[in-house]
PDB file of C-alpha atoms in Angstrom:
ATOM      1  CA  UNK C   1       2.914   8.858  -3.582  1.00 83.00           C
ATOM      2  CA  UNK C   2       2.441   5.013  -3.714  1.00 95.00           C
ATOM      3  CA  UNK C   3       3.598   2.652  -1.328  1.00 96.00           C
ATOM      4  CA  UNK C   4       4.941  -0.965  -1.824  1.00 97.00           C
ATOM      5  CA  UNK C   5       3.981  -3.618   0.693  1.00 97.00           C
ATOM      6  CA  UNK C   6       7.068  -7.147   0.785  1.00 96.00           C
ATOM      7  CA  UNK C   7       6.291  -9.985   2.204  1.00 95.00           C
ATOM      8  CA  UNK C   8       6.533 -13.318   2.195  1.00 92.00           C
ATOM      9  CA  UNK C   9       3.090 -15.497   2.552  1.00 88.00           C
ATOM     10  CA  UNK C  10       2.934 -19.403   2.041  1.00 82.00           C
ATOM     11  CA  UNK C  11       0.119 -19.989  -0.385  1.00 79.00           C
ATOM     12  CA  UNK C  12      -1.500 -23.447  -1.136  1.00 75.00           C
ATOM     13  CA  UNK C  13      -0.173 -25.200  -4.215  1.00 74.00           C
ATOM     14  CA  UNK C  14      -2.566 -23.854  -6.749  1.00 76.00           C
ATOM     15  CA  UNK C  15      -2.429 -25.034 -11.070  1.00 83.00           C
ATOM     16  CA  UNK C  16      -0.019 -22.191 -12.158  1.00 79.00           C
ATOM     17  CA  UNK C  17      -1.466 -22.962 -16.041  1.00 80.00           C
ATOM     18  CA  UNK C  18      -4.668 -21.643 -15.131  1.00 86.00           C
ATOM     19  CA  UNK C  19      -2.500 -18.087 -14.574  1.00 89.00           C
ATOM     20  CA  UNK C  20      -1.657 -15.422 -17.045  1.00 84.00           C
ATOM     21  CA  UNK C  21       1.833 -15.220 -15.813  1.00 90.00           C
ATOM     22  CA  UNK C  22       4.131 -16.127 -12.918  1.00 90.00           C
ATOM     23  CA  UNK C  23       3.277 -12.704 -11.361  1.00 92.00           C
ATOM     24  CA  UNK C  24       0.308 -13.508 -11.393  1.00 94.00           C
ATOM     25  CA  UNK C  25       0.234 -16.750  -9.037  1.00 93.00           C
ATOM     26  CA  UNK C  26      -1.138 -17.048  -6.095  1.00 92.00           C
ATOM     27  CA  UNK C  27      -2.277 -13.225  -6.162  1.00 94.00           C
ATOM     28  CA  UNK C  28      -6.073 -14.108  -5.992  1.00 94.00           C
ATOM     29  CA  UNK C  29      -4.995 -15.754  -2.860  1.00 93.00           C
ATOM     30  CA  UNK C  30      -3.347 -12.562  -1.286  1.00 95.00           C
ATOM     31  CA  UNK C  31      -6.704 -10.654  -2.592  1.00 96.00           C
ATOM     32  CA  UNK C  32      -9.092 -12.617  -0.852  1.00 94.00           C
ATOM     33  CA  UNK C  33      -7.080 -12.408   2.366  1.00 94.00           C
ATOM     34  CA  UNK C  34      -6.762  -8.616   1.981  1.00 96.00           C
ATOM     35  CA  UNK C  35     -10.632  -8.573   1.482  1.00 97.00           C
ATOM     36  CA  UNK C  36     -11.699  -8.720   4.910  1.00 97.00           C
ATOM     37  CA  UNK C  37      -9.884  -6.166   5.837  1.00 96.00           C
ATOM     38  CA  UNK C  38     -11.394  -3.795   2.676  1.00 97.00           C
ATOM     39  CA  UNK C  39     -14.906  -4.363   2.723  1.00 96.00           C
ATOM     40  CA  UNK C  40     -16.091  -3.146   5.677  1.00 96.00           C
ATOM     41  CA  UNK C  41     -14.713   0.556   4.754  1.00 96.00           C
ATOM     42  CA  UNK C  42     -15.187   0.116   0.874  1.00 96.00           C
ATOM     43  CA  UNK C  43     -17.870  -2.180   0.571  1.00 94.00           C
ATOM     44  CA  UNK C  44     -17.514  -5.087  -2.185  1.00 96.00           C
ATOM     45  CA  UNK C  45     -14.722  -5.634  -4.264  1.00 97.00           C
ATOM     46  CA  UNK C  46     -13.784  -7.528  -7.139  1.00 96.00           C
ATOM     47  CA  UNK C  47     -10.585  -8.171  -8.032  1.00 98.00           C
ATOM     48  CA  UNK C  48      -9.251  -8.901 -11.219  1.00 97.00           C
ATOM     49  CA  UNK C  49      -6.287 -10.655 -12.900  1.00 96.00           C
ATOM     50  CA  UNK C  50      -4.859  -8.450 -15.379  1.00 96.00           C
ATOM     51  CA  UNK C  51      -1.181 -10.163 -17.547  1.00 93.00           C
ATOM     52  CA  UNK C  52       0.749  -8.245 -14.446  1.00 95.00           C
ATOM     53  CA  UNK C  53      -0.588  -9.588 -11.657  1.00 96.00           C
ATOM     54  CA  UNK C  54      -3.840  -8.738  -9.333  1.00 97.00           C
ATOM     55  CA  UNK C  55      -5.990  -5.242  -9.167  1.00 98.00           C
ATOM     56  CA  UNK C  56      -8.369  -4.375  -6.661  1.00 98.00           C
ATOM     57  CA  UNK C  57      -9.461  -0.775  -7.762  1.00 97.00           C
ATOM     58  CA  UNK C  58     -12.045   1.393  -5.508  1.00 96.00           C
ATOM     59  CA  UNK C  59     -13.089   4.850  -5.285  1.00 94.00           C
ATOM     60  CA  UNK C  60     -13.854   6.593  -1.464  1.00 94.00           C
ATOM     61  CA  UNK C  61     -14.730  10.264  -1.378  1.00 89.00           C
ATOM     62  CA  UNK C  62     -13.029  11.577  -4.049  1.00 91.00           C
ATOM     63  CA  UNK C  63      -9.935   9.457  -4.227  1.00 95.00           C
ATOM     64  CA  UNK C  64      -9.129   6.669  -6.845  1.00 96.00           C
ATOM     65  CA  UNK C  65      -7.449   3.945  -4.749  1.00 97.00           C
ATOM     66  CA  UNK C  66      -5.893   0.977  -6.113  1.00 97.00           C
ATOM     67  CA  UNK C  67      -4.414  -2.283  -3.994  1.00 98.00           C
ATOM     68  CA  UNK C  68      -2.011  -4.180  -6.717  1.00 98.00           C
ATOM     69  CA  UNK C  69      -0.511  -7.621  -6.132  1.00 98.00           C
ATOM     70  CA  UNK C  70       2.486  -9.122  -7.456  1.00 97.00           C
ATOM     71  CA  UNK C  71       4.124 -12.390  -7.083  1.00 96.00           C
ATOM     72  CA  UNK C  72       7.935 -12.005  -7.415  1.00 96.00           C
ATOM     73  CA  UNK C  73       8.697 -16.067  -6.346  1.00 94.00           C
ATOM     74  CA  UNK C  74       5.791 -18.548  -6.331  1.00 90.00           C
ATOM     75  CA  UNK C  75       8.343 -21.239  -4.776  1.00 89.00           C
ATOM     76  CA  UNK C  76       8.862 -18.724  -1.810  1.00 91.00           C
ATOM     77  CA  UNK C  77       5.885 -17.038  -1.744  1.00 90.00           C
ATOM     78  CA  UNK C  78       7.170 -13.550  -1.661  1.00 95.00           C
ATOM     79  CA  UNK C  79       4.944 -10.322  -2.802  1.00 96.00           C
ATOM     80  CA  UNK C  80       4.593  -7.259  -3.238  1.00 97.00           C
ATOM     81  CA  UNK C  81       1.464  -4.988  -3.144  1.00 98.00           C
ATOM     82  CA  UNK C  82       1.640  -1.554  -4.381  1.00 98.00           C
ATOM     83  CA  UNK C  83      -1.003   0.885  -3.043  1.00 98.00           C
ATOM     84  CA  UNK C  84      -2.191   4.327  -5.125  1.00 96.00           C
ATOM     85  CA  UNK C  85      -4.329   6.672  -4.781  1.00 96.00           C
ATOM     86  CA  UNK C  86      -5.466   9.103  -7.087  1.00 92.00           C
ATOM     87  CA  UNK C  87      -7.313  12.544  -7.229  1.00 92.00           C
ATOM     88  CA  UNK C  88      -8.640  14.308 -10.434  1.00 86.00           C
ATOM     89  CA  UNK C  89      -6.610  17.003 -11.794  1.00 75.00           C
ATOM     90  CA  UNK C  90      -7.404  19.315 -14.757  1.00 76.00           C
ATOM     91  CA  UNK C  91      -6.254  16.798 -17.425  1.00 79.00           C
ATOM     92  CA  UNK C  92      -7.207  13.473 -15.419  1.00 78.00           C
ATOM     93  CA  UNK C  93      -6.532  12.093 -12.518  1.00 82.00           C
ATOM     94  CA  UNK C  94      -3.009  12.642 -11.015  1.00 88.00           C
ATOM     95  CA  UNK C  95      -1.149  10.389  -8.435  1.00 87.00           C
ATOM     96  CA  UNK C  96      -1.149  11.828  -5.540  1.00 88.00           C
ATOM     97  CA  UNK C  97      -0.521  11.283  -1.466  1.00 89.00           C
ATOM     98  CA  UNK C  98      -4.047  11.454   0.013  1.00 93.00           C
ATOM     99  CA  UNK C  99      -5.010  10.995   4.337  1.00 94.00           C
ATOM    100  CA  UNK C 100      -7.012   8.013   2.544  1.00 96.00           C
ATOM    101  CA  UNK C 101      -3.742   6.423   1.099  1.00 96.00           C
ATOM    102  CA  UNK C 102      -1.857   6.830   5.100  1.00 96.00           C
ATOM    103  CA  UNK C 103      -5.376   4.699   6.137  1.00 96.00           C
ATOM    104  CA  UNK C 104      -5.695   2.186   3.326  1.00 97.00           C
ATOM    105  CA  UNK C 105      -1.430   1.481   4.134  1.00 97.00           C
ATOM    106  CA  UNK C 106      -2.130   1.133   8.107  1.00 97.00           C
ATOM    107  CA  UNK C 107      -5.107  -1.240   7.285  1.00 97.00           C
ATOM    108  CA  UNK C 108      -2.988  -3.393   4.831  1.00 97.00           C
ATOM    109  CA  UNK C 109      -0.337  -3.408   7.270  1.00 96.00           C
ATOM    110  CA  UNK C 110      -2.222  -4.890   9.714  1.00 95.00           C
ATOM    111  CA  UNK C 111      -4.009  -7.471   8.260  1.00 95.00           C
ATOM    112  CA  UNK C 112      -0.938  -8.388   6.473  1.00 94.00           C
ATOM    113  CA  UNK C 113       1.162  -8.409   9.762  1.00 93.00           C
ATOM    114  CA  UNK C 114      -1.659 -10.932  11.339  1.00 91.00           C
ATOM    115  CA  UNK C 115      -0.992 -13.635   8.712  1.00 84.00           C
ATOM    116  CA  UNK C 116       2.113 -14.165   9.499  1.00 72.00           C
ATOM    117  CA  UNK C 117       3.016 -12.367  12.844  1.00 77.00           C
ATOM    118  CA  UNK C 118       5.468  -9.843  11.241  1.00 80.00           C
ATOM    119  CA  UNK C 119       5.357  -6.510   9.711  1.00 88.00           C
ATOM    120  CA  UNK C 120       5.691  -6.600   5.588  1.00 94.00           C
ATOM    121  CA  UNK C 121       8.841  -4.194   4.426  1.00 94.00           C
ATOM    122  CA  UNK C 122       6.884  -0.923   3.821  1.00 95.00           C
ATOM    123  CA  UNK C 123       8.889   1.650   0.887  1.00 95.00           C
ATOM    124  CA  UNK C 124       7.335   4.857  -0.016  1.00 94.00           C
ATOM    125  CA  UNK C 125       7.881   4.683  -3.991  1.00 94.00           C
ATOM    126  CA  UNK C 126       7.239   7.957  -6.350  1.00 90.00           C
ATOM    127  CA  UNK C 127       4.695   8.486  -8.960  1.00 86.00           C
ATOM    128  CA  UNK C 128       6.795   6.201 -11.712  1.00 88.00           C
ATOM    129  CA  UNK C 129       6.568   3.360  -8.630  1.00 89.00           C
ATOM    130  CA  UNK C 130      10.388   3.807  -8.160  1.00 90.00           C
ATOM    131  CA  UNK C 131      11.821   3.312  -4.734  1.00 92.00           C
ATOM    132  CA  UNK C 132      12.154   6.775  -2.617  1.00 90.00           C
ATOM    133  CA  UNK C 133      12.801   5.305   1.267  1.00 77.00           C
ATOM    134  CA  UNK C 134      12.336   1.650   2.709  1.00 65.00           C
ATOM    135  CA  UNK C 135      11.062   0.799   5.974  1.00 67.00           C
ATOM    136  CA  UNK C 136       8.450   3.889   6.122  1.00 64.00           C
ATOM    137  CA  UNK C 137       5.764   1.781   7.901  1.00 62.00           C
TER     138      UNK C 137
END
């Protein structure tokens, strides 16, 4: 099942105009920190802005992964990343908990928890991304 990431990270002041939406600010920002900490297991990524925020999809083995990032308060700088993964089933692919999801969450974690010398607020959420338990980190 997917996992949300909260945290609070001061961003630069950035144009919010040149945003879809408010969820959407500073969420490159958050990517391209995040990236560093991707790319040496999943090679190059791209995110993209989509009208609800930031996606950063990838495949590895046969898992879909997905890292998405929300802003919930551009004044406070507090996000939330959701992290999926995905494996085919017989009518597409299902959501699903994967050993690849437990080692994308750990790597998040700890890149995140460098930034800013604390660990984010970890909840396990189920596959409608409602909350099941907090603090699962």
């Amino acid at each position: 099942m997917p996992y949300e990431l909260s945290f609070v990270k001061s961003i630069a002041q950035v144009e919010r105009e040149s945003y879809c939406n408010n969820c959407c600010v500073g969420g490159d920002l958050i990517a391209e920190a995040l990236l560093p900490a991707l790319t040496p297991r999943y090679g190059e990524l791209d995110p993209i802005e989509e009208d609800w925020g930031w996606h950063i999809g990838f495949k590895y083995a046969d898992v879909k992964l997905a890292v998405d990032i929300f802003c919930d308060d551009p004044d406070k700088g507090e996000f939330r990343v959701h992290l999926t993964s995905r494996v085919r089933g017989f009518f597409g692919s299902k959501v699903r908990d994967t050993p690849e999801l437990e080692i994308l969450k750990r790597m998040l974690i700890d890149a995140i928890s460098a930034w800013e010398d604390y660990v984010p607020a970890v909840t396990k959420l189920d596959e409608k991304y409602f909350p099941i338990t907090a603090n699962v980190a």
